[in-house]
XYZ file of C-alpha atoms in Angstrom:
547
model
C 0.000 0.000 0.000
C 1.130 3.558 -0.710
C 0.219 4.479 2.858
C 3.041 2.211 4.054
C 5.277 5.157 3.150
C 3.894 6.958 6.218
C 3.094 4.089 8.613
C 5.412 1.073 8.171
C 8.715 0.369 9.899
C 10.397 1.793 12.961
C 11.559 4.809 10.931
C 7.935 5.893 10.653
C 7.268 6.006 14.393
C 6.959 9.838 14.319
C 4.491 9.637 11.425
C 2.435 6.979 13.230
C 2.441 9.037 16.391
C 0.816 11.904 14.519
C -1.739 9.506 13.024
C -2.510 8.149 16.501
C -3.228 11.722 17.619
C -6.100 11.635 15.117
C -7.570 8.579 16.807
C -6.222 5.967 14.360
C -6.099 2.562 16.108
C -3.587 -0.271 15.826
C -6.022 -2.265 13.673
C -6.594 0.672 11.348
C -2.859 1.091 10.798
C -3.008 -2.069 8.681
C -5.975 -0.924 6.548
C -6.025 1.188 3.349
C -5.961 4.931 3.953
C -8.606 6.652 1.820
C -8.619 10.388 1.146
C -11.957 12.197 0.829
C -11.751 15.458 -1.130
C -14.901 17.357 -0.144
C -15.918 20.623 -1.811
C -18.479 21.421 0.908
C -19.041 25.109 1.602
C -21.914 27.409 2.497
C -21.789 29.772 -0.502
C -22.495 27.286 -3.331
C -26.044 25.831 -3.428
C -24.697 22.711 -5.103
C -22.289 22.135 -2.215
C -24.082 23.140 0.956
C -25.357 19.572 1.474
C -22.067 17.778 0.785
C -21.206 17.463 4.471
C -24.044 14.961 4.939
C -22.934 13.023 1.866
C -19.371 12.932 3.203
C -20.619 11.376 6.424
C -22.138 8.535 4.408
C -18.915 8.150 2.436
C -17.036 7.876 5.757
C -19.431 5.127 6.835
C -19.015 3.258 3.563
C -15.221 3.380 3.654
C -15.124 2.144 7.257
C -17.660 -0.614 6.531
C -15.652 -1.689 3.491
C -12.439 -1.992 5.458
C -10.679 1.336 4.971
C -9.752 4.375 7.035
C -11.275 7.690 5.832
C -9.432 11.018 5.989
C -11.344 14.079 4.813
C -9.932 17.344 3.487
C -11.467 20.437 1.934
C -11.450 21.749 -1.642
C -12.623 25.169 -2.832
C -15.702 25.665 -4.981
C -17.015 28.689 -6.906
C -20.687 29.176 -7.797
C -20.752 30.313 -11.409
C -24.253 31.731 -11.013
C -23.161 34.044 -8.206
C -19.904 34.888 -10.009
C -21.726 35.601 -13.303
C -21.760 39.004 -14.992
C -18.935 40.732 -13.105
C -15.174 40.476 -12.534
C -15.636 37.452 -10.281
C -16.394 35.269 -13.298
C -12.770 35.520 -14.427
C -11.795 33.401 -11.440
C -14.095 30.478 -12.173
C -12.138 28.546 -14.802
C -8.776 29.080 -13.046
C -10.351 27.463 -9.975
C -10.475 24.158 -11.898
C -6.671 24.071 -11.972
C -6.488 25.076 -8.303
C -8.783 22.191 -7.373
C -6.764 19.676 -9.380
C -3.549 20.975 -7.819
C -4.881 20.978 -4.250
C -6.169 17.413 -4.495
C -2.845 16.287 -5.958
C -0.961 18.009 -3.146
C -3.000 16.290 -0.439
C -2.957 12.874 -2.102
C 0.746 12.812 -2.807
C 1.873 14.328 0.498
C -0.197 11.947 2.634
C 0.259 8.837 0.460
C -3.405 7.848 0.353
C -4.157 4.408 -1.071
C -7.439 5.545 -2.609
C -9.479 8.674 -3.174
C -13.156 9.660 -3.095
C -13.954 13.079 -4.542
C -17.212 14.798 -3.573
C -18.296 17.765 -5.667
C -21.208 19.036 -7.699
C -20.661 22.179 -9.714
C -19.122 23.436 -12.921
C -15.339 23.518 -12.368
C -15.182 21.367 -9.261
C -16.044 17.987 -10.802
C -13.740 18.542 -13.814
C -10.924 19.564 -11.470
C -11.448 16.430 -9.405
C -11.453 14.240 -12.516
C -8.222 15.897 -13.619
C -6.661 15.241 -10.210
C -7.778 11.607 -10.219
C -6.235 11.053 -13.647
C -3.069 12.925 -12.677
C -2.483 11.098 -9.376
C -3.705 7.778 -10.803
C -4.554 6.057 -7.544
C -7.880 4.155 -7.210
C -10.563 6.849 -7.217
C -14.341 7.344 -7.296
C -16.251 10.575 -7.932
C -19.499 11.297 -6.066
C -21.512 14.115 -7.634
C -23.911 15.952 -5.329
C -27.013 15.908 -7.511
C -29.356 18.440 -9.123
C -31.673 20.868 -7.388
C -35.415 20.313 -7.566
C -37.256 22.512 -10.031
C -38.738 25.772 -8.862
C -42.443 26.311 -9.363
C -44.737 29.222 -10.123
C -48.284 29.242 -11.482
C -48.148 25.749 -12.951
C -44.692 26.108 -14.506
C -41.424 24.441 -13.498
C -38.618 26.982 -13.121
C -34.837 27.086 -13.176
C -32.122 29.717 -12.760
C -32.266 30.561 -16.468
C -35.827 31.871 -16.068
C -34.429 34.561 -13.770
C -31.529 35.498 -16.054
C -33.928 35.813 -18.982
C -36.305 37.760 -16.736
C -33.636 40.467 -16.443
C -33.852 40.945 -20.208
C -37.651 41.032 -20.039
C -37.557 43.770 -17.407
C -35.130 45.753 -19.568
C -37.453 45.219 -22.544
C -40.491 46.360 -20.568
C -42.332 43.041 -20.902
C -41.951 42.180 -17.194
C -42.008 44.453 -14.162
C -39.521 44.301 -11.306
C -42.146 43.025 -8.876
C -42.768 39.978 -11.077
C -39.023 39.385 -11.373
C -38.742 39.590 -7.589
C -41.463 36.972 -7.164
C -39.720 34.784 -9.745
C -36.431 35.203 -7.895
C -38.061 33.993 -4.668
C -39.420 30.710 -6.033
C -37.085 29.561 -8.826
C -34.363 27.994 -6.663
C -35.986 25.930 -3.885
C -32.952 24.369 -2.183
C -29.601 22.635 -2.427
C -28.158 21.032 -5.540
C -26.815 22.048 -8.933
C -29.011 24.233 -11.157
C -31.909 22.175 -12.493
C -31.340 21.830 -16.237
C -28.660 20.191 -18.323
C -26.269 23.034 -17.641
C -22.525 22.522 -17.146
C -22.624 21.063 -13.616
C -25.203 18.423 -14.457
C -23.685 17.724 -17.861
C -20.328 17.018 -16.221
C -22.014 14.750 -13.661
C -23.499 12.844 -16.608
C -20.088 12.703 -18.314
C -18.459 11.407 -15.125
C -20.970 8.583 -14.868
C -20.794 7.851 -18.602
C -17.021 7.445 -18.528
C -17.347 5.110 -15.546
C -15.867 7.280 -12.781
C -19.020 7.406 -10.632
C -21.498 4.690 -9.712
C -24.421 3.902 -12.054
C -27.330 6.295 -11.525
C -25.305 8.833 -9.558
C -25.591 11.828 -11.905
C -29.350 12.349 -12.002
C -30.375 11.548 -8.405
C -31.655 14.843 -6.918
C -29.581 16.349 -4.140
C -32.410 16.026 -1.595
C -33.416 12.470 -2.518
C -32.511 9.742 0.001
C -31.108 7.849 -2.963
C -28.218 10.310 -2.941
C -27.385 9.352 0.655
C -27.512 5.679 -0.268
C -25.247 6.084 -3.265
C -22.840 8.116 -1.114
C -22.597 5.149 1.274
C -22.116 2.790 -1.679
C -19.431 5.077 -3.118
C -17.461 4.768 0.118
C -17.774 0.998 -0.021
C -16.829 0.896 -3.719
C -13.384 2.424 -3.260
C -12.065 -0.545 -1.264
C -12.340 -3.190 -4.045
C -10.708 -0.701 -6.414
C -7.762 -0.399 -4.004
C -7.568 -4.170 -3.558
C -7.583 -4.805 -7.315
C -5.491 -1.690 -8.031
C -8.005 -0.458 -10.596
C -6.842 3.088 -11.312
C -8.399 6.081 -13.116
C -6.237 5.593 -16.202
C -7.635 2.058 -16.482
C -11.096 3.659 -16.714
C -10.452 7.058 -18.351
C -9.454 5.840 -21.805
C -10.168 6.861 -25.377
C -13.103 4.428 -25.273
C -14.632 5.870 -22.116
C -14.128 9.478 -23.188
C -15.748 8.622 -26.517
C -18.677 7.076 -24.636
C -19.003 10.244 -22.569
C -19.056 12.354 -25.734
C -21.720 10.058 -27.214
C -23.926 10.580 -24.162
C -23.230 14.317 -24.326
C -24.447 14.378 -27.931
C -27.565 12.353 -27.102
C -28.423 14.709 -24.236
C -27.490 18.001 -25.921
C -25.214 19.076 -23.068
C -23.182 22.164 -22.270
C -20.460 23.477 -24.580
C -18.177 23.554 -21.536
C -17.897 19.776 -21.627
C -15.654 20.132 -24.668
C -13.233 22.220 -22.607
C -13.362 19.917 -19.597
C -13.191 16.558 -21.372
C -10.180 17.831 -23.326
C -8.514 18.784 -20.030
C -9.283 15.402 -18.429
C -7.846 13.695 -21.516
C -4.636 15.702 -21.155
C -4.248 14.584 -17.525
C -5.012 10.954 -18.425
C -2.560 11.113 -21.352
C -5.319 10.169 -23.802
C -5.210 11.682 -27.318
C -8.440 13.626 -27.863
C -9.127 16.372 -30.394
C -11.966 18.631 -31.454
C -12.326 16.500 -34.571
C -13.278 13.571 -32.308
C -16.283 15.567 -31.070
C -17.474 16.235 -34.620
C -16.913 12.636 -35.696
C -18.956 11.272 -32.807
C -21.627 13.968 -33.122
C -22.298 12.945 -36.702
C -23.093 9.376 -35.626
C -25.147 9.991 -32.466
C -28.709 11.376 -32.604
C -29.969 13.937 -30.107
C -32.712 12.107 -28.182
C -33.267 13.983 -24.888
C -34.895 17.418 -25.044
C -33.336 18.843 -21.902
C -33.365 22.362 -20.457
C -32.371 24.967 -21.596
C -33.085 23.954 -25.208
C -36.072 21.800 -24.221
C -38.578 21.395 -21.372
C -37.042 18.562 -19.325
C -35.140 19.020 -16.059
C -32.644 16.631 -14.474
C -35.365 15.533 -12.057
C -37.390 14.410 -15.079
C -34.382 12.545 -16.494
C -33.925 10.801 -13.146
C -37.507 9.553 -13.165
C -37.052 8.322 -16.737
C -34.111 6.119 -15.748
C -31.159 8.500 -15.598
C -27.870 7.953 -17.391
C -28.133 4.122 -17.322
C -31.301 4.428 -19.422
C -29.526 6.766 -21.862
C -26.714 4.204 -22.083
C -29.306 1.558 -22.869
C -30.559 3.627 -25.792
C -26.985 4.017 -27.059
C -25.902 0.436 -26.367
C -25.191 -0.296 -30.038
C -22.850 2.707 -30.257
C -20.894 2.244 -27.006
C -17.408 0.792 -26.604
C -17.061 -1.549 -23.634
C -14.958 -0.210 -20.795
C -14.514 -0.846 -17.042
C -16.183 1.375 -14.448
C -15.674 2.046 -10.734
C -18.705 -0.148 -9.974
C -16.864 -3.271 -11.117
C -19.329 -3.651 -13.974
C -18.455 -2.831 -17.545
C -20.359 -0.076 -19.289
C -22.228 -2.411 -21.641
C -23.470 -4.491 -18.709
C -24.831 -1.332 -17.082
C -26.535 -0.439 -20.367
C -28.083 -3.907 -20.782
C -29.448 -3.963 -17.228
C -31.006 -0.483 -17.402
C -34.679 0.307 -18.008
C -36.123 3.300 -19.875
C -39.121 4.344 -17.767
C -40.364 7.175 -19.981
C -39.803 7.180 -23.719
C -41.049 10.736 -24.125
C -38.069 11.899 -22.022
C -35.409 9.499 -23.314
C -36.479 9.276 -26.924
C -36.079 6.686 -29.621
C -33.065 6.532 -31.912
C -35.513 6.072 -34.774
C -37.389 9.293 -33.988
C -34.753 11.642 -32.556
C -35.062 15.350 -31.883
C -32.202 15.736 -34.352
C -30.323 13.073 -36.352
C -26.967 14.490 -35.223
C -25.637 15.236 -31.754
C -26.277 18.334 -29.664
C -22.859 19.991 -30.119
C -20.810 20.980 -33.154
C -17.240 22.164 -33.602
C -16.951 24.897 -36.237
C -13.843 25.776 -38.237
C -13.112 28.541 -40.730
C -11.312 31.811 -41.288
C -12.722 33.292 -38.075
C -11.756 30.262 -35.959
C -8.928 28.306 -37.652
C -8.428 26.186 -34.527
C -12.108 25.724 -33.809
C -15.151 27.109 -32.006
C -18.020 25.367 -30.205
C -21.798 25.736 -30.496
C -24.670 23.951 -28.775
C -26.605 23.331 -31.986
C -29.360 21.603 -29.987
C -30.288 25.044 -28.621
C -30.146 26.859 -31.977
C -33.368 27.230 -34.012
C -32.990 25.640 -37.451
C -33.717 29.016 -39.054
C -30.393 30.254 -37.643
C -28.196 27.318 -38.673
C -27.118 29.431 -41.652
C -26.682 33.160 -41.209
C -24.723 36.065 -42.654
C -24.721 39.411 -40.896
C -22.746 42.523 -39.952
C -20.331 42.366 -37.041
C -20.997 44.437 -33.939
C -17.647 44.447 -32.158
C -17.062 44.727 -28.393
C -13.774 44.303 -26.575
C -15.375 42.950 -23.395
C -18.638 41.548 -22.067
C -19.626 44.675 -20.157
C -19.551 46.871 -23.290
C -21.685 44.334 -25.149
C -24.166 44.096 -22.286
C -24.484 47.881 -22.133
C -25.243 48.012 -25.859
C -27.791 45.166 -25.632
C -29.643 46.790 -22.739
C -29.659 50.101 -24.632
C -31.395 48.354 -27.564
C -28.526 49.248 -29.920
C -28.506 45.741 -31.448
C -30.548 45.040 -34.566
C -32.011 41.775 -35.811
C -29.485 40.144 -38.127
C -26.439 41.468 -36.261
C -23.515 39.263 -35.268
C -22.257 40.348 -31.853
C -18.511 39.803 -31.370
C -17.264 39.769 -27.770
C -13.485 39.392 -27.714
C -10.512 39.594 -25.358
C -12.464 37.246 -23.080
C -10.431 34.110 -23.871
C -8.215 32.059 -21.550
C -5.355 34.600 -21.612
C -7.182 37.728 -22.672
C -9.869 37.875 -20.002
C -8.057 36.099 -18.382
C -10.092 33.111 -17.247
C -12.513 32.773 -20.178
C -15.692 34.024 -18.420
C -19.157 32.757 -19.316
C -21.583 35.032 -21.148
C -24.942 34.078 -19.652
C -25.948 37.663 -18.926
C -25.818 38.942 -22.540
C -27.247 35.747 -24.030
C -30.129 35.746 -21.540
C -30.738 39.445 -22.142
C -31.036 38.792 -25.888
C -33.614 36.066 -25.221
C -35.450 38.280 -22.747
C -35.667 41.113 -25.297
C -37.124 38.667 -27.790
C -34.354 38.749 -30.408
C -34.596 35.761 -32.748
C -32.081 36.627 -35.465
C -28.926 37.694 -33.598
C -25.724 35.632 -33.352
C -23.217 36.004 -30.515
C -19.596 34.918 -31.056
C -16.849 35.053 -28.425
C -13.427 33.737 -27.510
C -14.894 33.378 -24.016
C -17.382 30.737 -22.899
C -21.100 30.277 -22.497
C -23.016 28.930 -19.543
C -24.646 25.547 -19.963
C -27.862 27.521 -19.538
C -27.311 29.471 -22.752
C -29.679 28.957 -25.670
C -29.742 30.436 -29.140
C -27.066 30.921 -31.838
C -24.135 31.441 -29.481
C -20.654 30.346 -30.569
C -17.799 30.255 -28.059
C -14.242 29.059 -27.451
C -13.074 30.805 -30.662
C -9.448 29.799 -31.167
C -6.954 31.368 -31.482
C -8.263 34.034 -29.108
C -7.989 37.784 -29.638
C -5.279 38.248 -27.016
C -2.751 36.308 -29.100
C -3.774 37.875 -32.406
C -6.354 35.375 -33.629
C -8.622 36.482 -36.507
C -11.315 37.511 -34.012
C -8.974 40.354 -32.982
C -8.977 41.728 -36.541
C -12.747 42.048 -37.010
C -14.035 45.573 -37.545
C -17.531 46.982 -37.212
C -19.857 45.856 -40.020
C -17.514 43.175 -41.413
C -19.591 40.308 -42.818
C -19.663 37.137 -40.724
C -20.940 33.847 -42.115
C -21.944 30.823 -40.070
C -23.145 27.495 -41.413
C -23.826 24.855 -38.772
C -24.692 22.271 -41.418
C -21.214 22.620 -42.933
C -19.576 23.317 -39.514
C -18.172 26.602 -40.845
C -17.545 30.028 -39.345
C -15.952 32.642 -41.573
C -14.874 36.278 -41.514
C -15.715 37.553 -45.011
C -12.744 39.881 -45.451
C -10.031 39.465 -48.097
C -6.608 38.207 -47.048
C -4.728 41.393 -48.001
C -6.953 43.503 -45.761
C -6.431 41.106 -42.859
C -2.654 41.218 -43.331
C -2.725 45.019 -43.133
C -4.939 44.907 -40.033
C -2.604 42.403 -38.391
C 0.370 44.746 -38.885
C -1.494 47.547 -37.113
C -2.943 45.325 -34.373
C -1.805 45.768 -30.796
C -3.009 43.481 -27.982
C -5.186 44.914 -25.243
C -3.059 45.231 -22.123
C -4.580 44.503 -18.721
C -3.043 45.135 -15.328
C -3.128 41.768 -13.548
C -1.942 40.427 -10.215
C -2.176 37.272 -8.148
C -3.903 34.191 -9.519
C -5.031 35.786 -12.782
C -1.531 37.058 -13.571
C -0.018 33.592 -13.148
C -2.891 31.979 -15.037
C -2.602 34.287 -18.049
C 1.092 33.443 -18.427
C 0.640 29.665 -18.383
C -2.791 28.775 -19.794
C -3.203 27.003 -23.148
C -5.806 27.894 -25.774
C -9.409 26.683 -25.520
C -8.985 24.095 -28.280
C -6.416 22.400 -26.026
C -8.688 22.399 -22.987
C -7.384 25.661 -21.457
C -5.074 23.624 -19.229
C -2.136 25.287 -17.518
C 1.393 24.425 -18.599
């Protein structure tokens, strides 16, 4: 056992003495030491209940024959951080989480690891740490929030964001928005739809790093407590058999996760995070892999924000195992932390509601919910959630409206300075330029709230999983390093074609060469975390990992 490094032999008497001060008994000295990375805090709704789940994990580890040791991990709520400078710190927190888990695991020589997290950057960071440390590991995701409710309608956080646009447009008053605010978010858990947090929980289960059924169980359901206990028990056989994350996180399992992502129509952020996990697991994965798999997998679940169904609805329909059952003929067999292989989980699953988890023969769309676009505007790629784009906007040509940050764009949108047909460009919001690649839920929700139907938004930043409409992000190379997005001028023609996976800046090459000679990067005064991050982060098409 790795923990023998801190507890075996007379030379380790001082180490054992410190362990005894924690209450570790003689019998426990001979058992596997299991680290529990817990992202519990009281500022993130998706994490406020994780302390109770950790208690069940403790019980499971002890019952299985291990010794649990819990430590804390930070967590940022993207919803609270959204729309202001705080959002620049969200993506960098993923690297901090991966680093902090690695530090604790390697310093204390744990034999196994259970990671407990729920929200957008926390679960990806934990997956990255598990792959990096490569000791037996299981991820426990905290579960979605129950839907809000008002006047016969289920609600989610996105209803409030879009309500801001409606107030600005004069179609909703502030009193109505206040009442909506009071009833949309009824308790703990990740935001209700298939936004980034829940999409990543689904990806974690699909690649086999959490127990079957884990992703969709609501945070307040007793089933989440039971699966927490089972997660604690599950780590011990993994330690005994030395089944490690890199045995599970393979090209096959990542491809399976992408297939499920396409069937669900998940968040664009999964592209960023799965690429980063692949880097840590030393698995070759490219943007072309996403397009290849998207072409073969139909979109069968009409989930929020593009459709009506919440995660609670998906849970009742059979959760991710039922989605796997639908995709059984497309999946590649691979081990999971449960001890079962993925195809066995798929075969044993039951689809309880075929209106929620649809038929492959009658899909919502014959191709998957995400597309990677390439062209003269994004030579290294850009990402769009095509499942949330009306078919009328799959092909569009319009004049560029150029903004060098999100706040300037938001000011223009709220002032009704945007016209139908425009293509809004928000740049210098990429991994290095922002830095931190902030999400753009405020402007996208404002556009929806105002009722725009023919406006495209393109950015080198990111979009929330709650975004809907023709919104294209992760444009690479970003503006800060002189990518073509930096050279766009007001009223340049922009062409998008989701059918052909194209995104082009319709400006002749000679003009662009002249613009590039005159171009100077926007300089920002940075300090602390953001300064270090901007110097070391890779481009979005490489997962925005730090090097």
